[in-house]
């Protein structure tokens, strides 16, 4: 089993910055892709960014140029550096991972989410 725990969400003013973290723990062999999704009230869950195990990153159109995803494979931790935040970024941010538990197959895991609120 694998657990994903997000942290770093808080209230921030428009134009501000914030860094989210997602730490994976538990019994697993490997983690492949890790990703961030977000969900605002009344909206569907939205893709934010993903990063492969070798560091290749992709971003959703709404965050390109403002957010940077990274990971520390030695610490099984992923980060999301967010800048130039605006109220439209307000949402619960969820961590996602493709994980290999035991001999397989690959499975998926989700964190519980961390709230980011952008408001003056």
CSV table of N, CA and C in Angstrom, one decimal:
chain,number,residue,atom,x,y,z
A,1,UNK,N,0.8,-1.2,0.0
A,1,UNK,CA,0.0,0.0,0.0
A,1,UNK,C,0.9,1.2,0.0
A,2,UNK,N,0.3,2.3,-0.6
A,2,UNK,CA,1.1,3.6,-0.6
A,2,UNK,C,0.1,4.7,-0.1
A,3,UNK,N,0.7,5.6,0.7
A,3,UNK,CA,0.0,6.8,1.1
A,3,UNK,C,0.6,8.0,0.5
A,4,UNK,N,-0.2,8.9,0.1
A,4,UNK,CA,0.3,10.2,-0.4
A,4,UNK,C,-0.3,11.3,0.5
A,5,UNK,N,0.6,12.1,1.0
A,5,UNK,CA,0.2,13.2,1.9
A,5,UNK,C,0.7,14.5,1.4
A,6,UNK,N,-0.3,15.4,1.1
A,6,UNK,CA,0.0,16.8,0.6
A,6,UNK,C,0.2,17.7,1.8
A,7,UNK,N,0.9,18.7,1.6
A,7,UNK,CA,1.1,19.8,2.5
A,7,UNK,C,1.4,21.1,1.8
A,8,UNK,N,1.3,22.2,2.6
A,8,UNK,CA,1.7,23.5,2.0
A,8,UNK,C,0.5,24.4,1.6
A,9,UNK,N,-0.6,23.9,1.6
A,9,UNK,CA,-1.8,24.7,1.2
A,9,UNK,C,-2.1,25.7,2.3
A,10,UNK,N,-2.4,26.9,1.8
A,10,UNK,CA,-2.8,28.0,2.8
A,10,UNK,C,-3.5,29.1,2.1
A,11,UNK,N,-3.8,30.2,2.8
A,11,UNK,CA,-4.4,31.4,2.2
A,11,UNK,C,-3.2,32.3,1.8
A,12,UNK,N,-3.3,32.7,0.5
A,12,UNK,CA,-2.2,33.6,0.0
A,12,UNK,C,-2.9,34.7,-0.8
A,13,UNK,N,-2.2,35.9,-0.8
A,13,UNK,CA,-2.8,37.0,-1.6
A,13,UNK,C,-2.6,36.9,-3.1
A,14,UNK,N,-3.4,37.5,-3.9
A,14,UNK,CA,-3.2,37.5,-5.3
A,14,UNK,C,-1.8,38.0,-5.7
A,15,UNK,N,-1.2,37.3,-6.6
A,15,UNK,CA,0.2,37.7,-7.0
A,15,UNK,C,1.3,37.0,-6.2
A,16,UNK,N,0.8,36.3,-5.1
A,16,UNK,CA,1.8,35.6,-4.3
A,16,UNK,C,2.2,34.3,-4.8
A,17,UNK,N,3.1,33.6,-4.0
A,17,UNK,CA,3.6,32.3,-4.3
A,17,UNK,C,3.4,31.3,-3.2
A,18,UNK,N,3.5,30.1,-3.5
A,18,UNK,CA,3.2,29.0,-2.6
A,18,UNK,C,3.9,27.7,-3.1
A,19,UNK,N,4.4,26.9,-2.2
A,19,UNK,CA,5.0,25.6,-2.6
A,19,UNK,C,4.2,24.5,-1.9
A,20,UNK,N,3.7,23.6,-2.7
A,20,UNK,CA,3.0,22.4,-2.2
A,20,UNK,C,4.0,21.2,-2.2
A,21,UNK,N,3.8,20.3,-1.3
A,21,UNK,CA,4.6,19.1,-1.3
A,21,UNK,C,3.7,17.9,-1.2
A,22,UNK,N,4.2,16.8,-1.8
A,22,UNK,CA,3.4,15.5,-1.7
A,22,UNK,C,4.4,14.4,-1.4
A,23,UNK,N,4.3,13.8,-0.2
A,23,UNK,CA,5.2,12.8,0.2
A,23,UNK,C,4.5,11.4,0.1
A,24,UNK,N,5.2,10.5,-0.5
A,24,UNK,CA,4.7,9.1,-0.6
A,24,UNK,C,5.4,8.3,0.5
A,25,UNK,N,4.6,7.4,1.1
A,25,UNK,CA,5.1,6.5,2.1
A,25,UNK,C,4.3,5.2,2.0
A,26,UNK,N,4.9,4.2,2.6
A,26,UNK,CA,4.2,2.9,2.6
A,26,UNK,C,5.1,1.8,1.9
A,27,UNK,N,4.5,0.7,1.5
A,27,UNK,CA,5.3,-0.3,0.9
A,27,UNK,C,5.0,-0.3,-0.6
A,28,UNK,N,6.0,0.1,-1.3
A,28,UNK,CA,5.9,0.1,-2.8
A,28,UNK,C,7.3,-0.1,-3.4
A,29,UNK,N,7.3,-0.6,-4.6
A,29,UNK,CA,8.6,-0.9,-5.3
A,29,UNK,C,9.1,0.3,-6.0
A,30,UNK,N,8.2,1.0,-6.7
A,30,UNK,CA,8.6,2.2,-7.5
A,30,UNK,C,7.4,3.1,-7.7
A,31,UNK,N,7.8,4.3,-8.0
A,31,UNK,CA,6.8,5.3,-8.4
A,31,UNK,C,7.1,5.8,-9.8
A,32,UNK,N,6.2,5.8,-10.7
A,32,UNK,CA,6.4,6.3,-12.0
A,32,UNK,C,6.0,7.7,-12.1
A,33,UNK,N,4.9,8.0,-12.8
A,33,UNK,CA,4.4,9.4,-12.9
A,33,UNK,C,3.8,9.9,-11.6
A,34,UNK,N,4.1,11.1,-11.3
A,34,UNK,CA,3.4,11.8,-10.2
A,34,UNK,C,2.8,13.0,-10.8
A,35,UNK,N,1.7,13.5,-10.2
A,35,UNK,CA,0.9,14.6,-10.8
A,35,UNK,C,0.2,15.4,-9.7
A,36,UNK,N,-0.2,16.6,-10.1
A,36,UNK,CA,-1.1,17.4,-9.3
A,36,UNK,C,-2.4,17.6,-10.1
A,37,UNK,N,-3.5,17.5,-9.4
A,37,UNK,CA,-4.8,17.9,-9.9
A,37,UNK,C,-5.4,18.9,-8.9
A,38,UNK,N,-6.4,19.6,-9.4
A,38,UNK,CA,-7.1,20.5,-8.4
A,38,UNK,C,-8.6,20.5,-8.7
A,39,UNK,N,-9.3,20.8,-7.7
A,39,UNK,CA,-10.8,20.9,-7.9
A,39,UNK,C,-11.3,22.0,-7.1
A,40,UNK,N,-12.0,22.9,-7.8
A,40,UNK,CA,-12.6,24.1,-7.1
A,40,UNK,C,-14.1,23.7,-6.9
A,41,UNK,N,-14.8,24.3,-6.0
A,41,UNK,CA,-16.2,24.0,-5.7
A,41,UNK,C,-17.0,24.1,-6.9
A,42,UNK,N,-17.8,23.1,-7.2
A,42,UNK,CA,-18.7,23.1,-8.3
A,42,UNK,C,-18.1,22.7,-9.6
A,43,UNK,N,-16.7,22.5,-9.6
A,43,UNK,CA,-16.0,22.2,-10.9
A,43,UNK,C,-15.5,20.8,-10.9
A,44,UNK,N,-15.2,20.3,-12.1
A,44,UNK,CA,-14.6,19.0,-12.2
A,44,UNK,C,-13.1,19.1,-11.8
A,45,UNK,N,-12.6,17.9,-11.4
A,45,UNK,CA,-11.1,17.9,-11.1
A,45,UNK,C,-10.3,18.2,-12.3
A,46,UNK,N,-9.4,19.0,-12.2
A,46,UNK,CA,-8.6,19.6,-13.3
A,46,UNK,C,-7.1,19.2,-13.2
A,47,UNK,N,-6.6,18.8,-14.4
A,47,UNK,CA,-5.2,18.5,-14.4
A,47,UNK,C,-4.3,19.7,-14.3
A,48,UNK,N,-3.3,19.7,-13.4
A,48,UNK,CA,-2.4,20.8,-13.2
A,48,UNK,C,-1.1,20.6,-13.8
A,49,UNK,N,-0.4,19.5,-13.4
A,49,UNK,CA,0.9,19.2,-13.9
A,49,UNK,C,1.3,17.7,-13.6
A,50,UNK,N,2.2,17.2,-14.4
A,50,UNK,CA,2.7,15.8,-14.1
A,50,UNK,C,4.1,15.8,-14.4
A,51,UNK,N,4.8,14.8,-13.7
A,51,UNK,CA,6.2,14.7,-13.9
A,51,UNK,C,6.6,13.2,-13.9
A,52,UNK,N,7.4,12.8,-14.9
A,52,UNK,CA,7.7,11.4,-14.9
A,52,UNK,C,8.9,11.1,-14.0
A,53,UNK,N,9.2,9.8,-13.8
A,53,UNK,CA,10.3,9.4,-12.9
A,53,UNK,C,11.6,10.0,-13.3
A,54,UNK,N,11.8,10.3,-14.6
A,54,UNK,CA,13.1,10.8,-15.1
A,54,UNK,C,13.0,12.4,-15.3
A,55,UNK,N,11.9,13.0,-14.7
A,55,UNK,CA,11.9,14.4,-14.6
A,55,UNK,C,11.2,15.2,-15.8
A,56,UNK,N,10.6,14.5,-16.7
A,56,UNK,CA,9.9,15.1,-17.8
A,56,UNK,C,8.6,15.7,-17.3
A,57,UNK,N,8.4,17.0,-17.5
A,57,UNK,CA,7.2,17.6,-16.9
A,57,UNK,C,6.2,18.1,-18.0
A,58,UNK,N,5.0,18.1,-17.6
A,58,UNK,CA,3.9,18.6,-18.5
A,58,UNK,C,3.0,19.5,-17.6
A,59,UNK,N,2.4,20.5,-18.2
A,59,UNK,CA,1.5,21.4,-17.5
A,59,UNK,C,0.2,21.6,-18.2
A,60,UNK,N,-0.8,21.9,-17.4
A,60,UNK,CA,-2.1,22.3,-17.9
A,60,UNK,C,-2.0,23.7,-18.4
A,61,UNK,N,-2.8,24.1,-19.4
A,61,UNK,CA,-2.7,25.4,-20.0
A,61,UNK,C,-2.9,26.5,-19.1
A,62,UNK,N,-3.7,26.4,-18.1
A,62,UNK,CA,-4.0,27.5,-17.1
A,62,UNK,C,-2.8,27.8,-16.2
A,63,UNK,N,-1.9,26.9,-16.1
A,63,UNK,CA,-0.8,27.2,-15.1
A,63,UNK,C,0.6,27.3,-15.8
A,64,UNK,N,0.7,27.1,-17.1
A,64,UNK,CA,1.9,27.1,-17.8
A,64,UNK,C,2.6,28.5,-17.6
A,65,UNK,N,3.9,28.4,-17.3
A,65,UNK,CA,4.6,29.7,-17.1
A,65,UNK,C,4.5,30.2,-15.7
A,66,UNK,N,3.6,29.7,-14.9
A,66,UNK,CA,3.5,30.2,-13.5
A,66,UNK,C,3.8,29.1,-12.4
A,67,UNK,N,3.5,27.9,-12.8
A,67,UNK,CA,3.8,26.7,-11.8
A,67,UNK,C,5.0,25.9,-12.3
A,68,UNK,N,5.7,25.3,-11.4
A,68,UNK,CA,6.8,24.4,-11.7
A,68,UNK,C,6.7,23.2,-10.8
A,69,UNK,N,6.7,22.0,-11.5
A,69,UNK,CA,6.6,20.8,-10.8
A,69,UNK,C,8.0,20.2,-10.7
A,70,UNK,N,8.3,19.5,-9.6
A,70,UNK,CA,9.6,18.9,-9.5
A,70,UNK,C,9.4,17.7,-8.5
A,71,UNK,N,10.4,16.8,-8.4
A,71,UNK,CA,10.4,15.7,-7.5
A,71,UNK,C,11.7,15.3,-7.1
A,72,UNK,N,11.8,14.8,-5.9
A,72,UNK,CA,13.0,14.2,-5.3
A,72,UNK,C,12.8,12.7,-5.1
A,73,UNK,N,13.3,12.0,-6.0
A,73,UNK,CA,13.1,10.5,-6.0
A,73,UNK,C,13.6,9.9,-4.8
A,74,UNK,N,14.7,10.4,-4.3
A,74,UNK,CA,15.3,9.8,-3.1
A,74,UNK,C,14.4,10.0,-1.9
A,75,UNK,N,13.6,11.0,-1.8
A,75,UNK,CA,12.7,11.3,-0.7
A,75,UNK,C,11.3,10.9,-1.1
A,76,UNK,N,11.1,10.4,-2.3
A,76,UNK,CA,9.7,10.0,-2.7
A,76,UNK,C,8.7,11.2,-2.5
A,77,UNK,N,9.2,12.4,-2.9
A,77,UNK,CA,8.4,13.6,-2.7
A,77,UNK,C,8.4,14.4,-4.0
A,78,UNK,N,7.2,15.0,-4.2
A,78,UNK,CA,6.9,15.8,-5.3
A,78,UNK,C,6.6,17.2,-4.8
A,79,UNK,N,6.9,18.2,-5.6
A,79,UNK,CA,6.6,19.6,-5.3
A,79,UNK,C,5.9,20.3,-6.4
A,80,UNK,N,5.2,21.3,-6.0
A,80,UNK,CA,4.6,22.2,-6.9
A,80,UNK,C,4.8,23.7,-6.5
A,81,UNK,N,5.7,24.4,-7.2
A,81,UNK,CA,6.0,25.7,-6.9
A,81,UNK,C,5.0,26.6,-7.7
A,82,UNK,N,4.2,27.4,-7.0
A,82,UNK,CA,3.2,28.2,-7.7
A,82,UNK,C,3.5,29.6,-7.5
A,83,UNK,N,3.5,30.4,-8.6
A,83,UNK,CA,3.7,31.8,-8.5
A,83,UNK,C,2.6,32.6,-9.3
A,84,UNK,N,2.6,33.9,-9.1
A,84,UNK,CA,1.6,34.7,-9.7
A,84,UNK,C,0.2,34.2,-9.5
A,85,UNK,N,-0.1,33.8,-8.3
A,85,UNK,CA,-1.3,33.2,-8.0
A,85,UNK,C,-2.5,34.2,-8.2
A,86,UNK,N,-3.6,33.7,-8.6
A,86,UNK,CA,-4.8,34.5,-8.7
A,86,UNK,C,-6.0,33.8,-8.2
A,87,UNK,N,-7.1,34.4,-7.9
A,87,UNK,CA,-8.2,33.8,-7.3
A,87,UNK,C,-8.7,32.5,-8.0
A,88,UNK,N,-8.5,32.5,-9.4
A,88,UNK,CA,-8.9,31.3,-10.1
A,88,UNK,C,-8.1,30.1,-9.8
A,89,UNK,N,-7.0,30.2,-9.1
A,89,UNK,CA,-6.2,29.1,-8.6
A,89,UNK,C,-6.7,28.5,-7.3
A,90,UNK,N,-7.7,29.1,-6.7
A,90,UNK,CA,-8.3,28.6,-5.5
A,90,UNK,C,-8.9,27.3,-5.7
A,91,UNK,N,-8.5,26.3,-5.0
A,91,UNK,CA,-9.0,24.9,-5.1
A,91,UNK,C,-8.4,24.0,-4.1
A,92,UNK,N,-8.9,22.8,-4.0
A,92,UNK,CA,-8.2,21.7,-3.3
A,92,UNK,C,-7.2,21.1,-4.3
A,93,UNK,N,-6.0,21.0,-3.9
A,93,UNK,CA,-5.0,20.4,-4.8
A,93,UNK,C,-4.7,19.0,-4.3
A,94,UNK,N,-4.8,18.1,-5.2
A,94,UNK,CA,-4.6,16.6,-5.0
A,94,UNK,C,-3.3,16.1,-5.6
A,95,UNK,N,-2.7,15.2,-4.9
A,95,UNK,CA,-1.5,14.5,-5.4
A,95,UNK,C,-1.9,13.2,-6.0
A,96,UNK,N,-1.3,12.8,-7.1
A,96,UNK,CA,-1.6,11.5,-7.7
A,96,UNK,C,-0.3,10.8,-8.1
A,97,UNK,N,-0.3,9.5,-8.0
A,97,UNK,CA,0.9,8.8,-8.4
A,97,UNK,C,0.6,7.4,-9.0
A,98,UNK,N,1.4,7.0,-9.9
A,98,UNK,CA,1.4,5.6,-10.4
A,98,UNK,C,2.4,4.9,-9.7
A,99,UNK,N,2.0,3.8,-9.0
A,99,UNK,CA,2.9,3.1,-8.1
A,99,UNK,C,2.9,1.6,-8.4
A,100,UNK,N,4.1,1.0,-8.1
A,100,UNK,CA,4.2,-0.4,-8.3
A,100,UNK,C,4.3,-1.0,-6.9
A,101,UNK,N,3.4,-1.8,-6.5
A,101,UNK,CA,3.3,-2.5,-5.2
A,101,UNK,C,3.6,-4.0,-5.4
A,102,UNK,N,4.6,-4.5,-4.8
A,102,UNK,CA,5.0,-5.9,-5.0
A,102,UNK,C,5.4,-6.2,-6.4
A,103,UNK,N,4.9,-7.2,-7.0
A,103,UNK,CA,5.2,-7.6,-8.4
A,103,UNK,C,4.3,-7.0,-9.4
A,104,UNK,N,3.4,-6.2,-9.1
A,104,UNK,CA,2.6,-5.5,-10.0
A,104,UNK,C,1.2,-6.0,-9.9
A,105,UNK,N,0.3,-5.5,-10.8
A,105,UNK,CA,0.5,-4.4,-11.8
A,105,UNK,C,0.6,-3.1,-11.2
A,106,UNK,N,0.9,-2.1,-12.0
A,106,UNK,CA,1.0,-0.7,-11.6
A,106,UNK,C,-0.4,-0.3,-11.2
A,107,UNK,N,-0.5,0.5,-10.1
A,107,UNK,CA,-1.8,1.0,-9.6
A,107,UNK,C,-1.7,2.5,-9.4
A,108,UNK,N,-2.8,3.1,-9.0
A,108,UNK,CA,-2.8,4.5,-8.8
A,108,UNK,C,-3.1,4.9,-7.4
A,109,UNK,N,-2.7,6.0,-6.9
A,109,UNK,CA,-3.0,6.4,-5.6
A,109,UNK,C,-3.3,7.9,-5.6
A,110,UNK,N,-4.1,8.4,-4.7
A,110,UNK,CA,-4.5,9.8,-4.5
A,110,UNK,C,-4.3,10.2,-3.1
A,111,UNK,N,-3.9,11.5,-2.9
A,111,UNK,CA,-3.8,12.0,-1.6
A,111,UNK,C,-5.2,12.6,-1.2
A,112,UNK,N,-5.2,13.1,0.0
A,112,UNK,CA,-6.5,13.6,0.6
A,112,UNK,C,-6.7,15.1,0.1
A,113,UNK,N,-5.7,15.7,-0.3
A,113,UNK,CA,-5.9,17.1,-0.8
A,113,UNK,C,-5.4,18.1,0.2
A,114,UNK,N,-5.0,19.3,-0.3
A,114,UNK,CA,-4.6,20.4,0.5
A,114,UNK,C,-5.3,21.7,-0.1
A,115,UNK,N,-5.8,22.5,0.8
A,115,UNK,CA,-6.6,23.7,0.3
A,115,UNK,C,-5.7,24.8,0.0
A,116,UNK,N,-5.8,25.4,-1.2
A,116,UNK,CA,-5.1,26.6,-1.5
A,116,UNK,C,-6.2,27.7,-1.8
A,117,UNK,N,-6.1,28.8,-1.1
A,117,UNK,CA,-7.1,29.9,-1.2
A,117,UNK,C,-6.3,31.1,-1.6
A,118,UNK,N,-6.7,31.7,-2.7
A,118,UNK,CA,-6.0,33.0,-3.2
A,118,UNK,C,-7.1,34.1,-3.0
A,119,UNK,N,-6.8,35.0,-2.1
A,119,UNK,CA,-7.8,36.0,-1.8
A,119,UNK,C,-7.1,37.2,-1.1
A,120,UNK,N,-7.6,38.4,-1.3
A,120,UNK,CA,-7.0,39.5,-0.6
A,120,UNK,C,-7.9,39.8,0.7
